[in-house]
């Protein structure tokens, strides 16, 4: 189990640095300090390994997000801002601990989100939970706003990934804040405003 974790962690870092196409099993083996055959033994082909690396953290995030959503709804007063917080916070709280693996994972999610070849992977690992949140948010608005909510949610996820992967750009443009968690409220406010404006236009 320890060897498998080391290999998957190494694959996560290599894929995040080089992208799927440029990464190789040899690179991953070198990063993990093992033979290439051992990478294939634990991860399968490169494509299978990419799937498994993406799926392992998706399961953790999906569980945390749905638990947060259920807890929020049970307390009453469910709002758009609350829904977005439930979705963003489980990821930001992990990345904010300085865990390089969770930050690398954000780049993997960005790869999946931007390439249609990973549509099936996204549909398995991310869409069920994302759809649950979209439906909960859409229920706050008239039915005709459903499409606007779905698109706004995708924009919002992209904003979360940008916060995790492009803080160096924010710093270059004048924002020296370092930790993602301190920006959670700001991100929620920004994304909620966009969804609200789009939903209002669709009414």
GROMACS .gro file of C-alpha atoms in nm:
model
  203
    1UNK     CA    1   0.000   0.000   0.000
    2UNK     CA    2   0.286   0.238   0.082
    3UNK     CA    3   0.449   0.171  -0.257
    4UNK     CA    4   0.120   0.224  -0.439
    5UNK     CA    5   0.065   0.555  -0.261
    6UNK     CA    6   0.418   0.669  -0.345
    7UNK     CA    7   0.363   0.582  -0.710
    8UNK     CA    8   0.027   0.757  -0.726
    9UNK     CA    9   0.168   1.066  -0.554
   10UNK     CA   10   0.456   1.071  -0.801
   11UNK     CA   11   0.217   1.030  -1.095
   12UNK     CA   12   0.008   1.316  -0.963
   13UNK     CA   13   0.310   1.545  -0.954
   14UNK     CA   14   0.443   1.439  -1.295
   15UNK     CA   15   0.106   1.468  -1.469
   16UNK     CA   16   0.049   1.808  -1.310
   17UNK     CA   17   0.390   1.938  -1.421
   18UNK     CA   18   0.401   1.801  -1.774
   19UNK     CA   19   0.039   1.729  -1.866
   20UNK     CA   20  -0.090   1.390  -1.969
   21UNK     CA   21   0.074   1.365  -2.312
   22UNK     CA   22   0.426   1.472  -2.213
   23UNK     CA   23   0.435   1.260  -1.896
   24UNK     CA   24   0.579   0.910  -1.922
   25UNK     CA   25   0.581   0.597  -1.711
   26UNK     CA   26   0.960   0.634  -1.698
   27UNK     CA   27   0.925   0.985  -1.551
   28UNK     CA   28   0.676   0.862  -1.294
   29UNK     CA   29   0.895   0.566  -1.198
   30UNK     CA   30   1.196   0.796  -1.153
   31UNK     CA   31   0.989   1.037  -0.942
   32UNK     CA   32   0.868   0.751  -0.722
   33UNK     CA   33   1.209   0.582  -0.704
   34UNK     CA   34   1.081   0.250  -0.842
   35UNK     CA   35   1.109   0.042  -1.157
   36UNK     CA   36   0.871   0.114  -1.444
   37UNK     CA   37   0.726  -0.235  -1.418
   38UNK     CA   38   0.613  -0.156  -1.064
   39UNK     CA   39   0.427   0.151  -1.189
   40UNK     CA   40   0.244  -0.066  -1.442
   41UNK     CA   41   0.173  -0.325  -1.174
   42UNK     CA   42   0.001  -0.077  -0.943
   43UNK     CA   43  -0.143   0.166  -1.198
   44UNK     CA   44  -0.184  -0.020  -1.525
   45UNK     CA   45  -0.130   0.167  -1.850
   46UNK     CA   46  -0.061   0.541  -1.847
   47UNK     CA   47  -0.427   0.615  -1.917
   48UNK     CA   48  -0.543   0.376  -1.643
   49UNK     CA   49  -0.298   0.533  -1.400
   50UNK     CA   50  -0.426   0.882  -1.482
   51UNK     CA   51  -0.784   0.766  -1.417
   52UNK     CA   52  -0.690   0.610  -1.085
   53UNK     CA   53  -0.491   0.912  -0.969
   54UNK     CA   54  -0.781   1.146  -1.050
   55UNK     CA   55  -1.041   0.915  -0.896
   56UNK     CA   56  -0.874   0.864  -0.559
   57UNK     CA   57  -0.901   1.229  -0.450
   58UNK     CA   58  -1.233   1.279  -0.627
   59UNK     CA   59  -1.385   1.022  -0.393
   60UNK     CA   60  -1.256   1.213  -0.089
   61UNK     CA   61  -1.382   1.547  -0.218
   62UNK     CA   62  -1.720   1.415  -0.325
   63UNK     CA   63  -1.784   1.267   0.018
   64UNK     CA   64  -1.676   1.586   0.196
   65UNK     CA   65  -1.887   1.806  -0.031
   66UNK     CA   66  -2.204   1.603  -0.004
   67UNK     CA   67  -2.165   1.580   0.374
   68UNK     CA   68  -2.121   1.958   0.395
   69UNK     CA   69  -2.426   2.010   0.175
   70UNK     CA   70  -2.643   1.779   0.383
   71UNK     CA   71  -2.531   1.946   0.705
   72UNK     CA   72  -2.600   2.291   0.563
   73UNK     CA   73  -2.948   2.199   0.443
   74UNK     CA   74  -3.036   2.040   0.776
   75UNK     CA   75  -2.970   2.373   0.948
   76UNK     CA   76  -3.218   2.559   0.726
   77UNK     CA   77  -3.175   2.888   0.544
   78UNK     CA   78  -3.004   2.728   0.244
   79UNK     CA   79  -2.865   2.988   0.001
   80UNK     CA   80  -2.653   3.014  -0.312
   81UNK     CA   81  -2.355   3.137  -0.108
   82UNK     CA   82  -2.395   2.846   0.130
   83UNK     CA   83  -2.402   2.595  -0.157
   84UNK     CA   84  -2.085   2.737  -0.313
   85UNK     CA   85  -1.912   2.736   0.024
   86UNK     CA   86  -2.000   2.369   0.068
   87UNK     CA   87  -1.846   2.293  -0.269
   88UNK     CA   88  -1.531   2.506  -0.246
   89UNK     CA   89  -1.431   2.472   0.119
   90UNK     CA   90  -1.345   2.099   0.127
   91UNK     CA   91  -1.087   2.153  -0.146
   92UNK     CA   92  -0.951   2.489  -0.030
   93UNK     CA   93  -0.909   2.370   0.329
   94UNK     CA   94  -0.692   2.082   0.211
   95UNK     CA   95  -0.484   2.287  -0.032
   96UNK     CA   96  -0.444   2.563   0.226
   97UNK     CA   97  -0.254   2.328   0.454
   98UNK     CA   98   0.037   2.355   0.210
   99UNK     CA   99  -0.017   2.003   0.080
  100UNK     CA  100   0.165   2.001  -0.253
  101UNK     CA  101  -0.027   1.692  -0.362
  102UNK     CA  102  -0.364   1.865  -0.333
  103UNK     CA  103  -0.227   2.163  -0.524
  104UNK     CA  104  -0.095   1.930  -0.794
  105UNK     CA  105  -0.435   1.764  -0.805
  106UNK     CA  106  -0.597   2.099  -0.891
  107UNK     CA  107  -0.387   2.108  -1.206
  108UNK     CA  108  -0.502   1.756  -1.292
  109UNK     CA  109  -0.865   1.859  -1.254
  110UNK     CA  110  -0.795   2.156  -1.482
  111UNK     CA  111  -0.653   1.914  -1.741
  112UNK     CA  112  -0.964   1.697  -1.722
  113UNK     CA  113  -1.193   1.998  -1.743
  114UNK     CA  114  -1.027   2.141  -2.052
  115UNK     CA  115  -0.992   1.830  -2.271
  116UNK     CA  116  -1.294   1.644  -2.411
  117UNK     CA  117  -1.100   1.317  -2.424
  118UNK     CA  118  -1.155   1.302  -2.047
  119UNK     CA  119  -1.530   1.353  -2.071
  120UNK     CA  120  -1.601   1.001  -1.948
  121UNK     CA  121  -1.360   1.043  -1.659
  122UNK     CA  122  -1.532   1.368  -1.560
  123UNK     CA  123  -1.875   1.207  -1.590
  124UNK     CA  124  -1.771   0.931  -1.351
  125UNK     CA  125  -1.560   1.123  -1.100
  126UNK     CA  126  -1.712   1.471  -1.089
  127UNK     CA  127  -2.051   1.499  -1.259
  128UNK     CA  128  -2.272   1.317  -1.006
  129UNK     CA  129  -2.171   1.551  -0.722
  130UNK     CA  130  -2.161   1.858  -0.947
  131UNK     CA  131  -2.510   1.776  -1.074
  132UNK     CA  132  -2.635   1.745  -0.718
  133UNK     CA  133  -2.510   2.096  -0.641
  134UNK     CA  134  -2.647   2.237  -0.967
  135UNK     CA  135  -2.991   2.095  -0.889
  136UNK     CA  136  -2.987   2.231  -0.535
  137UNK     CA  137  -2.887   2.577  -0.659
  138UNK     CA  138  -3.132   2.568  -0.951
  139UNK     CA  139  -3.414   2.496  -0.706
  140UNK     CA  140  -3.358   2.845  -0.565
  141UNK     CA  141  -3.461   2.999  -0.899
  142UNK     CA  142  -3.743   2.967  -1.154
  143UNK     CA  143  -3.714   2.664  -1.389
  144UNK     CA  144  -3.607   2.877  -1.685
  145UNK     CA  145  -3.288   2.972  -1.500
  146UNK     CA  146  -3.165   2.610  -1.486
  147UNK     CA  147  -2.928   2.641  -1.785
  148UNK     CA  148  -2.781   2.966  -1.655
  149UNK     CA  149  -2.717   2.806  -1.317
  150UNK     CA  150  -2.541   2.508  -1.477
  151UNK     CA  151  -2.314   2.729  -1.684
  152UNK     CA  152  -2.248   2.959  -1.391
  153UNK     CA  153  -2.150   2.660  -1.180
  154UNK     CA  154  -1.891   2.557  -1.440
  155UNK     CA  155  -1.754   2.911  -1.439
  156UNK     CA  156  -1.738   2.893  -1.060
  157UNK     CA  157  -1.543   2.568  -1.058
  158UNK     CA  158  -1.299   2.724  -1.305
  159UNK     CA  159  -1.262   3.016  -1.063
  160UNK     CA  160  -1.181   2.779  -0.778
  161UNK     CA  161  -0.917   2.604  -0.989
  162UNK     CA  162  -0.769   2.940  -1.088
  163UNK     CA  163  -0.740   3.033  -0.722
  164UNK     CA  164  -0.551   2.712  -0.653
  165UNK     CA  165  -0.324   2.712  -0.957
  166UNK     CA  166  -0.270   3.078  -1.052
  167UNK     CA  167  -0.190   3.255  -0.727
  168UNK     CA  168   0.148   3.345  -0.874
  169UNK     CA  169  -0.037   3.549  -1.139
  170UNK     CA  170  -0.242   3.722  -0.873
  171UNK     CA  171   0.078   3.808  -0.690
  172UNK     CA  172   0.236   3.939  -1.011
  173UNK     CA  173  -0.063   4.167  -1.066
  174UNK     CA  174  -0.055   4.308  -0.714
  175UNK     CA  175  -0.225   4.065  -0.472
  176UNK     CA  176   0.036   3.930  -0.232
  177UNK     CA  177  -0.198   3.717  -0.022
  178UNK     CA  178  -0.077   3.357  -0.011
  179UNK     CA  179  -0.335   3.125   0.142
  180UNK     CA  180  -0.638   3.013  -0.055
  181UNK     CA  181  -0.858   2.965   0.251
  182UNK     CA  182  -0.854   3.335   0.336
  183UNK     CA  183  -1.000   3.400  -0.007
  184UNK     CA  184  -1.292   3.158   0.029
  185UNK     CA  185  -1.544   3.428   0.113
  186UNK     CA  186  -1.418   3.646  -0.170
  187UNK     CA  187  -1.444   3.358  -0.419
  188UNK     CA  188  -1.795   3.270  -0.305
  189UNK     CA  189  -1.909   3.632  -0.332
  190UNK     CA  190  -1.761   3.667  -0.680
  191UNK     CA  191  -1.909   3.343  -0.815
  192UNK     CA  192  -2.248   3.392  -0.649
  193UNK     CA  193  -2.279   3.736  -0.806
  194UNK     CA  194  -2.217   3.591  -1.149
  195UNK     CA  195  -2.468   3.309  -1.109
  196UNK     CA  196  -2.727   3.547  -0.965
  197UNK     CA  197  -2.686   3.790  -1.256
  198UNK     CA  198  -2.712   3.514  -1.516
  199UNK     CA  199  -3.015   3.361  -1.346
  200UNK     CA  200  -3.185   3.702  -1.331
  201UNK     CA  201  -3.141   3.748  -1.706
  202UNK     CA  202  -3.301   3.408  -1.768
  203UNK     CA  203  -3.615   3.486  -1.568
   0.00000   0.00000   0.00000
